[in-house]
Amino acid sequence: MDKTFNIVISGVGGQGLVTLLKIISQAAFDEGFDVKTSELHGLSQRGGSVEVYIRFGEQVFSPMVPKGQANLIIALEQQEVLNGAQFASKKSIFLINKYQTPTLAVDVGLDEIKQRLADVSKKVFVIPASEICQKKLGNEVVSGIYLLGYAVRKKYLPLPMKSLEEAIKKTMPEKFWELNLKALHLSKT
Amino acid sequence: MQELTRLQNERVILMGNEAIVRGALESGVQFVSTYPGTPASEIGNLFSEIAKNNDSIYFEFSTNEKTALEAAIGASFSGLKCLVAMKNFGMNVALESLIPFGYTGSKGATVIIVADDPSCHSSAQSEENSRGFAYLSHIPVLEPSDAQECLEFVRLGFQISKRFHLPVIVRTTTRVAHQKAVVQTSGLPKVRPSDAEFIKDKHRFVTMPPRVMEMHQELLDKISIIKLFVEDSDVNYVYGDLSTNTNTKRAGIITSGVAYLHVLEALRMLGKDVPVLKLGFFYPLPEQKIKDFIKPLKKVLIVEELDPYLEKEVAALAKSANPKLVIYGKNILPETGEMNPEIVAGAVAAVVRKKYVVPQSMVEGVKHFPRFCSGAATCPYWRVFAAIKKAVPENTVFGGDIGCYMIAALPPHNLYDYMFCMGSSIGIGHGIAKATNGQQKVVTLIGDGTFFHSGIEALLNAVYNQSNLLAIIVDNRITAMTGHQPNPGMGKAAETDAAPEIKIEEVARALGVKNIKIVDPVDGFDELVTSIQEYYPKNEISVIIAKRICALLEKRQKQ
Ligand SMILES: Cc1ncc(C[n+]2csc(CCOP(=O)(O)OP(=O)(O)O)c2C)c(N)n1
């Protein structure tokens, strides 16, 4: 019936969620899909919880992912996956960056997070993207791009790597290309 | 961002706000004024870049929304095509000039963008619904649903304004302004550098009785003519087919704004085919079109965010068009918070009697509170709040204002005892100080940006009427929260790095404040503590300017 592909990315303000959104939506558009996204700005920029939605398919109506319809949930901060999970179905794929910042309220540890997600989906993957990017590239800001490359390589995101490379070039100033392209391909090595 | 000016006839991905800018460019806009506010801020940010390299477009960050609107009114009276942009609360500030602007009407076509934020994603203070300004001002209001309509409705707004000599409001919400979608652009007209002239016309521009009463009538007459235009306009249309509407027991849906997109999504989720009347105009409404739509129906669902304005209008029209019509709206949909596909699906399902369970997640979420920047660029406000904590007793009444420093209302600070709108920390603090005969000490916090926006008036009142509050002005040398726009304290403006630098201490002195200190909260932390302690017991008004550049700005300047 509805073959829209739905992505929810959750994290905290400043982690580059909007950059990821731009790249994925540009790539999906270049592949000939209709695209709608929604993002948040303002207070949420300052380290608060943020989530953005990206939807692509033949014809997309709402810019918001309907609950129970997320195909791919990416969390750039591990606790934030619990917010992304609100949109999950049994088939959702979860990619969680193993990285934590305090909520300033009650924090939830990784074991507890995994336990809460156990009943939701079997495809929950925790990946130390921040750590790998810091170690290999000296910069953890690209951990989202790393996860994006991972998702494409594993076919969790039905877009060709080539069009994501192009999208990086189209949406970013040239001085950032090298670092981001490296991060995109880093999970292969 | 310059790409927006380079596009031709193309299909591209644009954010709603980018599409608004593009729509204004395609209309040949000449004069743009704004005051920043999420979710409208990108419009000003983009124009501040575009206008730098363009001698046919004037752009300014005005000092507040009222001065922004007034600047545009002056430019419109001088014959220029004008765009003004602000967030919902800004319209409250500008309202004083908005209403007479309806009476005089515009000369150069004028479009006003006002951005609402249901669910308060990036707003404090209220879930204000700007559609209500239509009733107050009789100014036409358009409501785009997607990025394409953002572009088209701005163009339509300019056309209507040109034809009927009335400003037009385009009202967005967060899910429209910050939506990215595929947009078809058109070419740009050639705009010549302005040769504007203010041609005197007292009959038109002076609102004074008895003439103002005539103007009121003229405005209402204009609206009756615009109503005819609206009836024919294709931005109000029916999606779906009334004649195939057999399996849904003659139900229909009326909707507008982003809720329309949720409705289409919901119908797809439910596999239902219900005719939808999509309204691009909120004011004036295409009343005949609505009557024709509801006439054959047994029931209608009105899907609109926040207040039930449309619902009430439809109920009134149904009295003559279809008195037996069953109207669903806020009885099964929320009146607070934004809508989403599942909420709408739940309501549609109830109306067409289809089984649908709104999916409920069993997973408990988390909340990261926004915080002052730390790490490589550590916000100087950390030290301001540490100094306050050290210097004053806990029973002090703390007044908060609007800017990054409002984060101190949240954990771990939990500081403020009241918080309203821009400038009100001092305004309300003054009232508390007077009411309690100065016995309960009030300490207020306000930023440089907000001080220039509307703190000055409040400080003037507090001096004039003699209260003893201590106002701490956190001067981080920029309007940070909305994305780093210039303000009068910086010696910079939108199109120039050589604007006069207005000094807060000089303003305060001129207003009559006698106790004034300027302290760097990081390098002069101890001095900040002792200054607060020195001024705290004073029985007259005091001002401390905690002056230190925003750490993000400093980092950016070094790069
Ligand atoms: C009437 C109105 N206009 C605009 C806004 C949006 N807004 C929120 S904070 C802010 C400015 C804050 O600047 P400043 O006081 O310098 O504080 P900073 O963020 O730099 O700490 C603005 C314009 C608003 N909330 N209300």
Short mmCIF file of C-alpha atoms in Angstrom, two decimals, chain B residues 41-505:
data_model
loop_
_atom_site.label_atom_id
_atom_site.label_comp_id
_atom_site.label_asym_id
_atom_site.label_seq_id
_atom_site.Cartn_x
_atom_site.Cartn_y
_atom_site.Cartn_z
CA SER B 41 14.34 33.46 11.61
CA GLU B 42 15.80 31.96 8.42
CA ILE B 43 13.85 34.44 6.32
CA GLY B 44 15.81 37.37 7.74
CA ASN B 45 19.09 35.47 7.83
CA LEU B 46 18.74 34.63 4.13
CA PHE B 47 17.76 38.13 3.10
CA SER B 48 20.64 39.61 5.09
CA GLU B 49 22.98 37.61 2.80
CA ILE B 50 21.03 38.22 -0.38
CA ALA B 51 20.74 41.99 0.13
CA LYS B 52 24.49 42.40 0.65
CA ASN B 53 25.16 41.81 -3.02
CA ASN B 54 22.04 43.35 -4.40
CA ASP B 55 21.37 47.05 -4.79
CA SER B 56 17.70 46.59 -5.62
CA ILE B 57 16.80 45.00 -2.26
CA TYR B 58 17.01 46.85 1.05
CA PHE B 59 17.11 44.67 4.16
CA GLU B 60 17.21 45.44 7.86
CA PHE B 61 17.09 43.67 11.18
CA SER B 62 14.84 46.14 12.93
CA THR B 63 15.00 46.68 16.68
CA ASN B 64 11.68 44.93 17.28
CA GLU B 65 8.64 43.77 15.31
CA LYS B 66 6.79 47.04 15.64
CA THR B 67 9.64 49.02 14.15
CA ALA B 68 10.05 46.32 11.49
CA LEU B 69 6.42 46.63 10.44
CA GLU B 70 6.51 50.41 10.61
CA ALA B 71 9.61 50.52 8.41
CA ALA B 72 7.77 48.43 5.83
CA ILE B 73 4.67 50.61 6.08
CA GLY B 74 6.80 53.66 5.30
CA ALA B 75 8.43 51.88 2.39
CA SER B 76 5.05 50.69 1.11
CA PHE B 77 3.69 54.25 1.31
CA SER B 78 6.72 55.23 -0.77
CA GLY B 79 5.70 52.68 -3.38
CA LEU B 80 8.05 49.73 -2.69
CA LYS B 81 7.19 46.04 -2.62
CA CYS B 82 7.71 44.99 0.99
CA LEU B 83 8.11 41.80 2.98
CA VAL B 84 8.01 41.71 6.79
CA ALA B 85 8.70 38.53 8.80
CA MET B 86 8.28 37.68 12.46
CA LYS B 87 7.18 34.95 14.83
CA ASN B 88 3.71 34.92 16.36
CA PHE B 89 4.61 36.89 19.51
CA GLY B 90 6.15 39.54 17.30
CA MET B 91 2.73 40.30 15.90
CA ASN B 92 1.57 41.25 19.40
CA VAL B 93 4.34 43.83 19.49
CA ALA B 94 3.54 45.05 15.97
CA LEU B 95 -0.22 44.97 16.44
CA GLU B 96 -0.47 48.66 17.29
CA SER B 97 0.60 49.49 13.74
CA LEU B 98 -0.94 46.50 12.02
CA ILE B 99 -4.52 47.56 12.60
CA PRO B 100 -4.30 51.10 11.18
CA PHE B 101 -2.30 49.60 8.28
CA GLY B 102 -5.48 47.76 7.33
CA TYR B 103 -7.33 51.08 7.36
CA THR B 104 -4.84 52.98 5.20
CA GLY B 105 -4.02 49.92 3.15
CA SER B 106 -0.73 49.45 1.36
CA LYS B 107 0.56 51.35 -1.64
CA GLY B 108 3.56 49.20 -2.61
CA ALA B 109 2.38 45.58 -2.30
CA THR B 110 3.14 44.20 1.17
CA VAL B 111 3.25 40.68 2.55
CA ILE B 112 3.64 39.96 6.26
CA ILE B 113 4.91 36.53 7.33
CA VAL B 114 3.90 35.37 10.77
CA ALA B 115 5.10 32.02 12.08
CA ASP B 116 3.24 30.07 14.76
CA ASP B 117 4.65 27.26 16.84
CA PRO B 118 1.97 24.82 18.06
CA SER B 119 3.48 22.56 20.75
CA CYS B 120 5.98 25.35 21.58
CA HIS B 121 8.98 23.54 20.10
CA SER B 122 10.95 26.77 20.16
CA SER B 123 8.74 29.19 22.04
CA ALA B 124 7.96 29.94 25.64
CA GLN B 125 5.05 32.06 26.88
CA SER B 126 2.09 30.70 24.87
CA GLU B 127 0.78 28.60 22.00
CA GLU B 128 -0.49 31.69 20.26
CA ASN B 129 -2.60 31.23 17.15
CA SER B 130 -2.01 34.14 14.80
CA ARG B 131 -5.05 33.39 12.67
CA GLY B 132 -6.94 35.43 15.24
CA PHE B 133 -5.30 38.61 13.95
CA ALA B 134 -7.49 38.31 10.87
CA TYR B 135 -10.56 39.08 12.97
CA LEU B 136 -8.85 42.02 14.67
CA SER B 137 -7.35 43.59 11.59
CA HIS B 138 -9.46 42.50 8.59
CA ILE B 139 -6.24 41.77 6.77
CA PRO B 140 -6.39 38.73 4.45
CA VAL B 141 -4.63 35.62 5.80
CA LEU B 142 -3.23 32.75 3.70
CA GLU B 143 -2.18 29.43 5.20
CA PRO B 144 0.32 27.35 3.22
CA SER B 145 0.62 23.59 3.91
CA ASP B 146 3.90 22.75 2.26
CA ALA B 147 7.04 24.37 0.92
CA GLN B 148 5.61 24.75 -2.60
CA GLU B 149 2.66 26.66 -1.22
CA CYS B 150 5.01 28.84 0.83
CA LEU B 151 6.45 30.05 -2.45
CA GLU B 152 3.13 30.32 -4.25
CA PHE B 153 1.19 31.94 -1.43
CA VAL B 154 3.81 34.65 -1.02
CA ARG B 155 3.49 35.37 -4.73
CA LEU B 156 -0.29 35.31 -4.44
CA GLY B 157 -0.06 37.60 -1.42
CA PHE B 158 1.87 40.16 -3.42
CA GLN B 159 -0.67 39.91 -6.26
CA ILE B 160 -3.63 40.41 -3.95
CA SER B 161 -1.90 43.26 -2.14
CA LYS B 162 -1.08 44.98 -5.42
CA ARG B 163 -4.61 44.59 -6.73
CA PHE B 164 -6.58 45.51 -3.61
CA HIS B 165 -4.10 47.81 -1.84
CA LEU B 166 -4.21 45.84 1.38
CA PRO B 167 -1.34 44.06 3.13
CA VAL B 168 -1.62 40.26 3.17
CA ILE B 169 -0.55 37.95 6.00
CA VAL B 170 0.96 34.55 5.23
CA ARG B 171 0.74 32.42 8.35
CA THR B 172 3.03 29.42 8.75
CA THR B 173 3.65 26.97 11.57
CA THR B 174 6.82 25.12 12.60
CA ARG B 175 5.93 22.07 10.48
CA VAL B 176 5.52 24.29 7.42
CA ALA B 177 8.34 26.81 7.98
CA HIS B 178 10.82 24.06 8.89
CA GLN B 179 9.56 21.50 6.42
CA LYS B 180 11.77 20.59 3.48
CA ALA B 181 10.06 19.42 0.32
CA VAL B 182 10.33 19.44 -3.43
CA VAL B 183 9.59 22.88 -4.86
CA GLN B 184 9.21 24.06 -8.43
CA THR B 185 10.68 27.53 -8.82
CA SER B 186 10.16 30.07 -11.61
CA GLY B 187 12.48 32.70 -13.02
CA LEU B 188 13.26 36.00 -11.31
CA PRO B 189 12.03 39.33 -12.64
CA LYS B 190 14.48 42.15 -13.30
CA VAL B 191 14.18 44.56 -10.37
CA ARG B 192 15.62 48.02 -10.86
CA PRO B 193 17.27 49.85 -7.98
CA SER B 194 14.57 51.75 -6.18
CA ASP B 195 13.55 55.21 -7.31
CA ALA B 196 10.88 55.35 -4.63
CA GLU B 197 9.18 58.58 -3.79
CA PHE B 198 6.77 59.36 -0.98
CA ILE B 199 3.97 61.19 -2.72
CA LYS B 200 1.90 63.12 -0.23
CA ASP B 201 -1.63 61.85 0.15
CA LYS B 202 -3.05 62.90 3.50
CA HIS B 203 -6.46 61.50 2.66
CA ARG B 204 -4.87 58.06 2.43
CA PHE B 205 -2.17 58.00 5.10
CA VAL B 206 -3.53 60.06 8.00
CA THR B 207 -5.83 58.11 10.31
CA MET B 208 -7.85 60.64 12.30
CA PRO B 209 -11.54 60.96 12.96
CA PRO B 210 -13.77 61.57 11.16
CA ARG B 211 -11.78 60.23 8.20
CA VAL B 212 -10.77 57.09 10.14
CA MET B 213 -14.42 55.98 10.28
CA GLU B 214 -14.66 56.20 6.52
CA MET B 215 -11.44 54.21 6.27
CA HIS B 216 -12.95 51.49 8.43
CA GLN B 217 -15.87 51.23 6.01
CA GLU B 218 -13.51 51.27 3.02
CA LEU B 219 -11.60 48.36 4.55
CA LEU B 220 -14.79 46.34 4.96
CA ASP B 221 -15.78 47.19 1.39
CA LYS B 222 -12.40 45.97 0.15
CA ILE B 223 -12.92 42.72 2.04
CA SER B 224 -16.33 42.20 0.38
CA ILE B 225 -14.65 42.50 -3.00
CA ILE B 226 -11.79 40.23 -1.97
CA LYS B 227 -14.42 37.67 -0.90
CA LEU B 228 -15.48 37.36 -4.55
CA PHE B 229 -11.85 36.86 -5.54
CA VAL B 230 -11.47 34.22 -2.82
CA GLU B 231 -14.54 32.28 -4.02
CA ASP B 232 -12.88 31.84 -7.41
CA SER B 233 -9.38 31.22 -6.13
CA ASP B 234 -7.94 27.76 -6.78
CA VAL B 235 -6.04 27.75 -3.48
CA ASN B 236 -9.32 26.58 -1.92
CA TYR B 237 -10.10 23.27 -3.58
CA VAL B 238 -11.67 19.87 -3.11
CA TYR B 239 -9.35 16.88 -3.04
CA GLY B 240 -11.10 13.65 -3.89
CA ASP B 241 -14.46 13.12 -5.52
CA LEU B 242 -17.80 13.83 -3.90
CA SER B 243 -19.63 11.47 -6.28
CA THR B 244 -17.58 8.39 -5.36
CA ASN B 245 -18.19 9.13 -1.74
CA THR B 246 -20.52 6.21 -1.07
CA ASN B 247 -18.68 3.92 1.30
CA THR B 248 -18.05 6.62 3.87
CA LYS B 249 -21.67 7.50 4.69
CA ARG B 250 -21.40 10.94 3.10
CA ALA B 251 -18.63 12.30 5.23
CA GLY B 252 -16.35 15.15 4.34
CA ILE B 253 -13.31 16.88 5.81
CA ILE B 254 -12.43 20.59 5.91
CA THR B 255 -8.86 21.50 6.77
CA SER B 256 -5.98 23.94 6.26
CA GLY B 257 -2.26 24.38 6.86
CA VAL B 258 -0.09 21.40 7.67
CA ALA B 259 -3.15 19.58 9.05
CA TYR B 260 -4.18 19.06 5.40
CA LEU B 261 -1.08 16.93 4.84
CA HIS B 262 -1.84 14.91 7.96
CA VAL B 263 -5.37 14.39 6.65
CA LEU B 264 -4.13 12.97 3.34
CA GLU B 265 -1.68 10.78 5.23
CA ALA B 266 -4.44 9.58 7.54
CA LEU B 267 -6.76 8.73 4.63
CA ARG B 268 -3.98 6.68 3.06
CA MET B 269 -3.31 4.92 6.37
CA LEU B 270 -7.00 4.08 6.72
CA GLY B 271 -7.46 3.20 3.03
CA LYS B 272 -10.41 5.58 2.90
CA ASP B 273 -11.56 7.96 0.21
CA VAL B 274 -13.23 10.94 1.82
CA PRO B 275 -13.53 14.28 0.00
CA VAL B 276 -11.41 17.01 1.53
CA LEU B 277 -11.98 20.75 1.22
CA LYS B 278 -8.55 22.33 1.52
CA LEU B 279 -8.60 26.01 2.44
CA GLY B 280 -5.66 28.17 1.38
CA PHE B 281 -7.41 31.32 2.58
CA PHE B 282 -8.23 31.60 6.24
CA TYR B 283 -9.58 35.13 5.84
CA PRO B 284 -11.78 35.91 4.13
CA LEU B 285 -13.23 32.42 3.74
CA PRO B 286 -14.80 31.14 0.51
CA GLU B 287 -18.20 30.87 2.17
CA GLN B 288 -20.10 29.73 -0.90
CA LYS B 289 -17.53 27.05 -1.64
CA ILE B 290 -17.85 25.79 1.92
CA LYS B 291 -21.64 25.77 1.65
CA ASP B 292 -21.53 23.85 -1.63
CA PHE B 293 -19.16 21.36 -0.07
CA ILE B 294 -21.21 20.69 3.05
CA LYS B 295 -24.63 20.71 1.37
CA PRO B 296 -24.70 17.01 0.33
CA LEU B 297 -22.90 15.76 3.45
CA LYS B 298 -24.28 14.04 6.53
CA LYS B 299 -21.22 14.79 8.59
CA VAL B 300 -18.09 16.86 8.34
CA LEU B 301 -14.82 16.76 10.27
CA ILE B 302 -12.91 20.01 10.72
CA VAL B 303 -9.19 19.42 11.18
CA GLU B 304 -7.32 22.53 12.32
CA GLU B 305 -4.58 23.11 14.85
CA LEU B 306 -5.28 25.09 18.04
CA ASP B 307 -8.48 27.16 18.28
CA PRO B 308 -11.64 26.02 16.44
CA TYR B 309 -11.97 29.10 14.24
CA LEU B 310 -12.91 27.18 11.09
CA GLU B 311 -15.25 24.95 13.02
CA LYS B 312 -17.24 27.92 14.26
CA GLU B 313 -17.40 29.41 10.78
CA VAL B 314 -18.58 26.13 9.29
CA ALA B 315 -21.19 25.73 12.02
CA ALA B 316 -22.53 29.20 11.18
CA LEU B 317 -22.65 28.46 7.45
CA ALA B 318 -24.30 25.08 8.03
CA LYS B 319 -27.28 26.78 9.67
CA SER B 320 -28.52 27.86 6.25
CA ALA B 321 -26.73 25.39 3.97
CA ASN B 322 -27.35 22.13 5.83
CA PRO B 323 -28.90 22.45 9.29
CA LYS B 324 -28.80 18.69 9.95
CA LEU B 325 -25.09 18.44 9.30
CA VAL B 326 -23.20 16.74 12.13
CA ILE B 327 -20.00 18.68 12.76
CA TYR B 328 -16.98 16.99 14.32
CA GLY B 329 -13.95 18.98 15.37
CA LYS B 330 -12.61 19.81 18.77
CA ASN B 331 -15.00 17.31 20.35
CA ILE B 332 -12.69 14.56 19.06
CA LEU B 333 -9.47 16.49 18.32
CA PRO B 334 -7.15 18.34 20.70
CA GLU B 335 -7.26 22.12 20.97
CA THR B 336 -3.71 22.32 22.33
CA GLY B 337 -0.50 21.05 20.78
CA GLU B 338 0.28 20.34 17.18
CA MET B 339 -1.44 17.58 15.22
CA ASN B 340 0.21 14.61 13.59
CA PRO B 341 -0.92 11.83 11.25
CA GLU B 342 -2.03 9.45 14.01
CA ILE B 343 -4.10 11.97 15.90
CA VAL B 344 -5.85 12.92 12.68
CA ALA B 345 -6.27 9.27 11.65
CA GLY B 346 -7.94 8.61 14.98
CA ALA B 347 -10.49 11.36 14.36
CA VAL B 348 -11.13 10.41 10.72
CA ALA B 349 -11.61 6.79 11.76
CA ALA B 350 -14.16 7.82 14.37
CA VAL B 351 -16.12 9.84 11.82
CA VAL B 352 -16.17 7.18 9.08
CA ARG B 353 -16.60 4.44 11.68
CA LYS B 354 -13.54 2.47 10.83
CA LYS B 355 -11.60 0.62 13.47
CA TYR B 356 -8.27 2.29 14.12
CA VAL B 357 -6.16 2.17 17.23
CA VAL B 358 -3.78 5.08 17.62
CA PRO B 359 -0.41 3.34 18.01
CA GLN B 360 0.90 3.71 21.53
CA SER B 361 4.56 3.13 22.20
CA MET B 362 5.35 1.10 25.30
CA VAL B 363 8.81 2.63 25.50
CA GLU B 364 9.32 5.36 28.03
CA GLY B 365 11.12 8.36 26.48
CA VAL B 366 13.81 10.65 27.92
CA LYS B 367 14.27 14.39 28.01
CA HIS B 368 17.59 16.15 27.59
CA PHE B 369 17.16 19.66 28.93
CA PRO B 370 18.72 22.43 26.85
CA ARG B 371 21.80 23.78 28.60
CA PHE B 372 24.33 26.57 28.37
CA CYS B 373 27.08 25.70 25.94
CA SER B 374 30.09 24.06 27.53
CA GLY B 375 33.37 22.52 26.41
CA ALA B 376 35.42 24.27 23.74
CA ALA B 377 33.00 27.21 23.73
CA THR B 378 31.79 27.61 27.30
CA CYS B 379 28.94 30.07 27.74
CA PRO B 380 29.77 33.03 30.02
CA TYR B 381 26.28 32.74 31.53
CA TRP B 382 27.50 29.82 33.67
CA ARG B 383 29.53 32.33 35.65
CA VAL B 384 26.71 34.87 35.86
CA PHE B 385 24.45 32.34 37.53
CA ALA B 386 27.21 31.07 39.78
CA ALA B 387 27.83 34.67 40.91
CA ILE B 388 24.14 35.28 41.59
CA LYS B 389 23.90 32.10 43.62
CA LYS B 390 26.90 33.15 45.66
CA ALA B 391 25.86 36.77 46.15
CA VAL B 392 22.17 36.82 47.06
CA PRO B 393 19.85 34.99 49.48
CA GLU B 394 17.58 32.26 48.15
CA ASN B 395 14.37 34.08 49.07
CA THR B 396 15.14 36.71 46.43
CA VAL B 397 12.48 36.94 43.71
CA PHE B 398 14.12 36.10 40.38
CA GLY B 399 12.64 37.45 37.15
CA GLY B 400 13.54 35.80 33.86
CA ASP B 401 13.35 37.05 30.30
CA ILE B 402 13.62 35.69 26.76
CA GLY B 403 17.01 34.60 25.42
CA CYS B 404 19.60 31.88 26.04
CA TYR B 405 19.62 32.83 29.74
CA MET B 406 16.06 31.50 30.06
CA ILE B 407 17.71 28.09 30.24
CA ALA B 408 18.34 28.96 33.91
CA ALA B 409 14.65 28.20 34.45
CA LEU B 410 15.52 24.52 33.89
CA PRO B 411 17.55 22.03 35.93
CA PRO B 412 20.12 22.25 37.41
CA HIS B 413 19.48 25.99 38.00
CA ASN B 414 15.66 26.13 38.47
CA LEU B 415 16.12 29.82 39.12
CA TYR B 416 13.26 31.94 37.87
CA ASP B 417 10.15 32.71 39.87
CA TYR B 418 8.28 34.23 36.91
CA MET B 419 8.86 34.38 33.18
CA PHE B 420 6.67 35.91 30.47
CA CYS B 421 7.67 37.68 27.29
CA MET B 422 10.45 39.91 25.99
CA GLY B 423 11.18 42.84 28.29
CA SER B 424 8.82 41.70 31.01
CA SER B 425 11.44 40.65 33.59
CA ILE B 426 11.87 44.30 34.50
CA GLY B 427 8.24 45.29 33.87
CA ILE B 428 6.77 42.63 36.16
CA GLY B 429 9.66 42.88 38.65
CA HIS B 430 8.82 46.54 39.08
CA GLY B 431 5.22 45.63 39.96
CA ILE B 432 6.34 43.06 42.54
CA ALA B 433 8.77 45.53 44.09
CA LYS B 434 6.07 48.21 44.33
CA ALA B 435 3.41 45.81 45.61
CA THR B 436 5.67 44.58 48.40
CA ASN B 437 6.90 48.08 49.28
CA GLY B 438 10.38 47.10 48.20
CA GLN B 439 10.48 44.52 51.01
CA GLN B 440 10.85 41.55 48.69
CA LYS B 441 13.97 42.11 46.66
CA VAL B 442 13.64 41.42 42.95
CA VAL B 443 16.62 40.53 40.76
CA THR B 444 15.91 40.35 37.04
CA LEU B 445 17.91 38.97 34.12
CA ILE B 446 17.66 40.24 30.57
CA GLY B 447 19.95 40.00 27.52
CA ASP B 448 21.33 42.77 25.35
CA GLY B 449 19.06 41.82 22.47
CA THR B 450 15.93 41.75 24.57
CA PHE B 451 16.92 44.95 26.39
CA PHE B 452 17.01 46.79 23.06
CA HIS B 453 13.81 45.08 21.88
CA SER B 454 11.59 46.09 24.79
CA GLY B 455 13.58 46.21 28.03
CA ILE B 456 14.25 49.93 27.68
CA GLU B 457 10.60 50.90 28.13
CA ALA B 458 10.30 48.71 31.23
CA LEU B 459 13.44 50.17 32.76
CA LEU B 460 12.14 53.67 32.09
CA ASN B 461 8.95 52.84 33.97
CA ALA B 462 10.86 51.33 36.89
CA VAL B 463 13.03 54.45 37.18
CA TYR B 464 10.14 56.86 36.76
CA ASN B 465 7.95 55.11 39.28
CA GLN B 466 10.88 54.39 41.58
CA SER B 467 11.21 50.72 42.39
CA ASN B 468 14.27 49.14 43.92
CA LEU B 469 14.89 46.16 41.68
CA LEU B 470 18.32 45.04 40.56
CA ALA B 471 18.41 44.44 36.81
CA ILE B 472 21.29 42.33 35.56
CA ILE B 473 21.78 42.76 31.84
CA VAL B 474 23.66 39.81 30.38
CA ASP B 475 25.38 41.39 27.41
CA ASN B 476 26.85 38.65 25.22
CA ARG B 477 27.31 41.11 22.38
CA ILE B 478 24.72 39.46 20.10
CA THR B 479 21.18 38.14 19.77
CA ALA B 480 22.27 34.54 20.19
CA MET B 481 19.28 32.30 20.75
CA THR B 482 17.61 32.89 17.40
CA GLY B 483 20.80 32.17 15.48
CA HIS B 484 23.18 35.11 15.96
CA GLN B 485 21.57 38.19 14.49
CA PRO B 486 23.09 41.65 15.03
CA ASN B 487 21.54 44.12 17.51
CA PRO B 488 22.08 47.84 18.20
CA GLY B 489 24.73 47.16 20.86
CA MET B 490 27.18 45.66 18.40
CA GLY B 491 28.18 48.48 16.10
CA LYS B 492 26.95 46.27 13.27
CA ALA B 493 23.76 46.01 11.28
CA ALA B 494 22.47 43.77 8.53
CA GLU B 495 24.17 45.42 5.60
CA THR B 496 27.02 47.22 7.34
CA ASP B 497 29.82 46.66 9.85
CA ALA B 498 29.80 50.36 10.67
CA ALA B 499 26.52 51.00 12.50
CA PRO B 500 26.48 53.25 15.57
CA GLU B 501 27.18 51.19 18.71
CA ILE B 502 24.49 51.92 21.28
CA LYS B 503 25.96 51.49 24.75
CA ILE B 504 23.61 49.90 27.29
CA GLU B 505 25.21 51.83 30.18
#
